[in-house]
């Protein structure tokens, strides 16, 4: 692995659905590196001419790399960013990776009011966001953290409801679940390490402006 170099700009990109659009966005502003692929076996992919290096990591780790300065810049979904609670600057809504975070319940067991679910169990990847949402409604809930197939929770009796990300709603329909509360809209965000934003301000500021121009042009 190549060592971190202080005069390089390090960018953390998430594996998965945001990777290709994120890499394409940076390429549009002239920031890329050879063999850029989320399947690369290299842990750091560098462009020595531009003094840029990319780290491609698990989605949930991006805010951590950025907060602790292992990366100067990162791209991450708003849901992951809020759930992590990491102390970073959020500079730009990139507008892609759009979905929504919602609460859903089994259709046949739907109750009349949201408050009717107070003191029940909710299965979710986002216990922190869910707790904040229900606290605003004056509701106490029991949170069960799951990492995959959240829809399975109510089906097998693990929980009465779920809080999860939805794009099309097809999975909910296929599993006889119904959305009953919208929690927040989600999209990809550009985040920056607080110290890097001061020490590398000119470079980061230029990148942010260049990215804004690309987004406003509709090229992404």
CSV table of C-alpha atoms in Angstrom, one decimal, residues 110-213:
chain,number,residue,atom,x,y,z
A,110,UNK,CA,-51.6,-1.7,10.2
A,111,UNK,CA,-52.8,0.4,13.2
A,112,UNK,CA,-54.9,3.5,13.0
A,113,UNK,CA,-52.4,6.0,14.3
A,114,UNK,CA,-48.6,6.3,14.4
A,115,UNK,CA,-48.7,6.6,18.2
A,116,UNK,CA,-50.4,3.2,18.3
A,117,UNK,CA,-46.9,1.7,17.7
A,118,UNK,CA,-45.4,3.3,20.8
A,119,UNK,CA,-43.4,0.8,23.0
A,120,UNK,CA,-43.1,-1.7,20.1
A,121,UNK,CA,-40.0,-3.1,18.4
A,122,UNK,CA,-38.6,-1.6,15.2
A,123,UNK,CA,-36.0,-3.4,13.1
A,124,UNK,CA,-33.6,-1.1,11.3
A,125,UNK,CA,-30.1,-0.4,10.1
A,126,UNK,CA,-30.5,3.1,11.4
A,127,UNK,CA,-31.2,3.0,15.2
A,128,UNK,CA,-29.8,6.5,15.8
A,129,UNK,CA,-31.9,8.2,13.1
A,130,UNK,CA,-35.0,6.1,14.1
A,131,UNK,CA,-34.6,7.0,17.8
A,132,UNK,CA,-34.4,10.7,16.9
A,133,UNK,CA,-37.5,10.5,14.7
A,134,UNK,CA,-39.6,8.7,17.3
A,135,UNK,CA,-38.4,11.0,20.1
A,136,UNK,CA,-39.8,13.9,18.0
A,137,UNK,CA,-43.1,12.1,17.9
A,138,UNK,CA,-43.0,11.6,21.7
A,139,UNK,CA,-42.7,7.8,21.3
A,140,UNK,CA,-40.4,5.3,23.1
A,141,UNK,CA,-39.5,2.3,21.0
A,142,UNK,CA,-37.3,-0.8,21.3
A,143,UNK,CA,-34.7,-0.8,18.5
A,144,UNK,CA,-33.3,-4.0,16.9
A,145,UNK,CA,-30.2,-3.4,14.8
A,146,UNK,CA,-30.1,-5.5,11.6
A,147,UNK,CA,-27.6,-5.2,8.7
A,148,UNK,CA,-29.6,-6.9,5.9
A,149,UNK,CA,-33.1,-8.0,4.9
A,150,UNK,CA,-34.8,-5.6,7.2
A,151,UNK,CA,-38.2,-6.5,5.8
A,152,UNK,CA,-37.7,-10.0,7.3
A,153,UNK,CA,-38.2,-8.5,10.9
A,154,UNK,CA,-42.0,-8.2,10.9
A,155,UNK,CA,-42.4,-11.3,8.8
A,156,UNK,CA,-40.8,-13.6,11.4
A,157,UNK,CA,-42.1,-11.7,14.4
A,158,UNK,CA,-38.9,-10.1,15.4
A,159,UNK,CA,-40.4,-6.6,15.2
A,160,UNK,CA,-43.7,-4.9,14.6
A,161,UNK,CA,-42.2,-2.4,12.1
A,162,UNK,CA,-39.1,-1.4,10.2
A,163,UNK,CA,-37.3,1.8,9.5
A,164,UNK,CA,-35.4,1.5,6.2
A,165,UNK,CA,-34.4,3.0,2.9
A,166,UNK,CA,-36.8,2.8,0.0
A,167,UNK,CA,-36.2,3.6,-3.7
A,168,UNK,CA,-39.1,2.2,-5.6
A,169,UNK,CA,-41.2,0.5,-2.9
A,170,UNK,CA,-41.2,-2.8,-4.8
A,171,UNK,CA,-39.6,-4.8,-2.0
A,172,UNK,CA,-42.2,-3.5,0.4
A,173,UNK,CA,-45.1,-4.6,-1.8
A,174,UNK,CA,-43.6,-8.0,-2.4
A,175,UNK,CA,-43.4,-8.6,1.4
A,176,UNK,CA,-46.8,-7.2,2.2
A,177,UNK,CA,-45.4,-4.1,4.0
A,178,UNK,CA,-46.9,-0.6,3.8
A,179,UNK,CA,-45.1,2.7,4.3
A,180,UNK,CA,-46.8,4.6,7.1
A,181,UNK,CA,-44.3,7.4,7.9
A,182,UNK,CA,-41.8,9.4,5.9
A,183,UNK,CA,-38.7,10.2,7.9
A,184,UNK,CA,-36.3,11.9,5.5
A,185,UNK,CA,-35.2,12.2,1.9
A,186,UNK,CA,-31.7,10.9,1.1
A,187,UNK,CA,-29.1,11.6,-1.5
A,188,UNK,CA,-25.3,11.5,-1.9
A,189,UNK,CA,-23.4,14.3,-0.1
A,190,UNK,CA,-19.8,15.6,-0.4
A,191,UNK,CA,-18.2,15.7,3.0
A,192,UNK,CA,-14.9,17.2,4.1
A,193,UNK,CA,-12.5,16.8,7.0
A,194,UNK,CA,-12.7,20.0,9.2
A,195,UNK,CA,-8.9,20.4,9.4
A,196,UNK,CA,-8.3,19.7,5.7
A,197,UNK,CA,-10.9,22.3,4.8
A,198,UNK,CA,-8.7,24.9,6.5
A,199,UNK,CA,-5.3,23.6,5.4
A,200,UNK,CA,-6.2,22.7,1.9
A,201,UNK,CA,-8.9,25.3,1.5
A,202,UNK,CA,-8.0,26.7,-2.0
A,203,UNK,CA,-7.8,23.2,-3.5
A,204,UNK,CA,-11.0,21.9,-1.9
A,205,UNK,CA,-12.9,25.1,-2.7
A,206,UNK,CA,-12.0,24.8,-6.4
A,207,UNK,CA,-13.1,21.2,-6.5
A,208,UNK,CA,-16.5,22.1,-4.8
A,209,UNK,CA,-17.1,24.9,-7.4
A,210,UNK,CA,-16.1,22.6,-10.3
A,211,UNK,CA,-18.5,19.9,-9.0
A,212,UNK,CA,-21.3,22.5,-8.7
A,213,UNK,CA,-20.8,23.5,-12.3
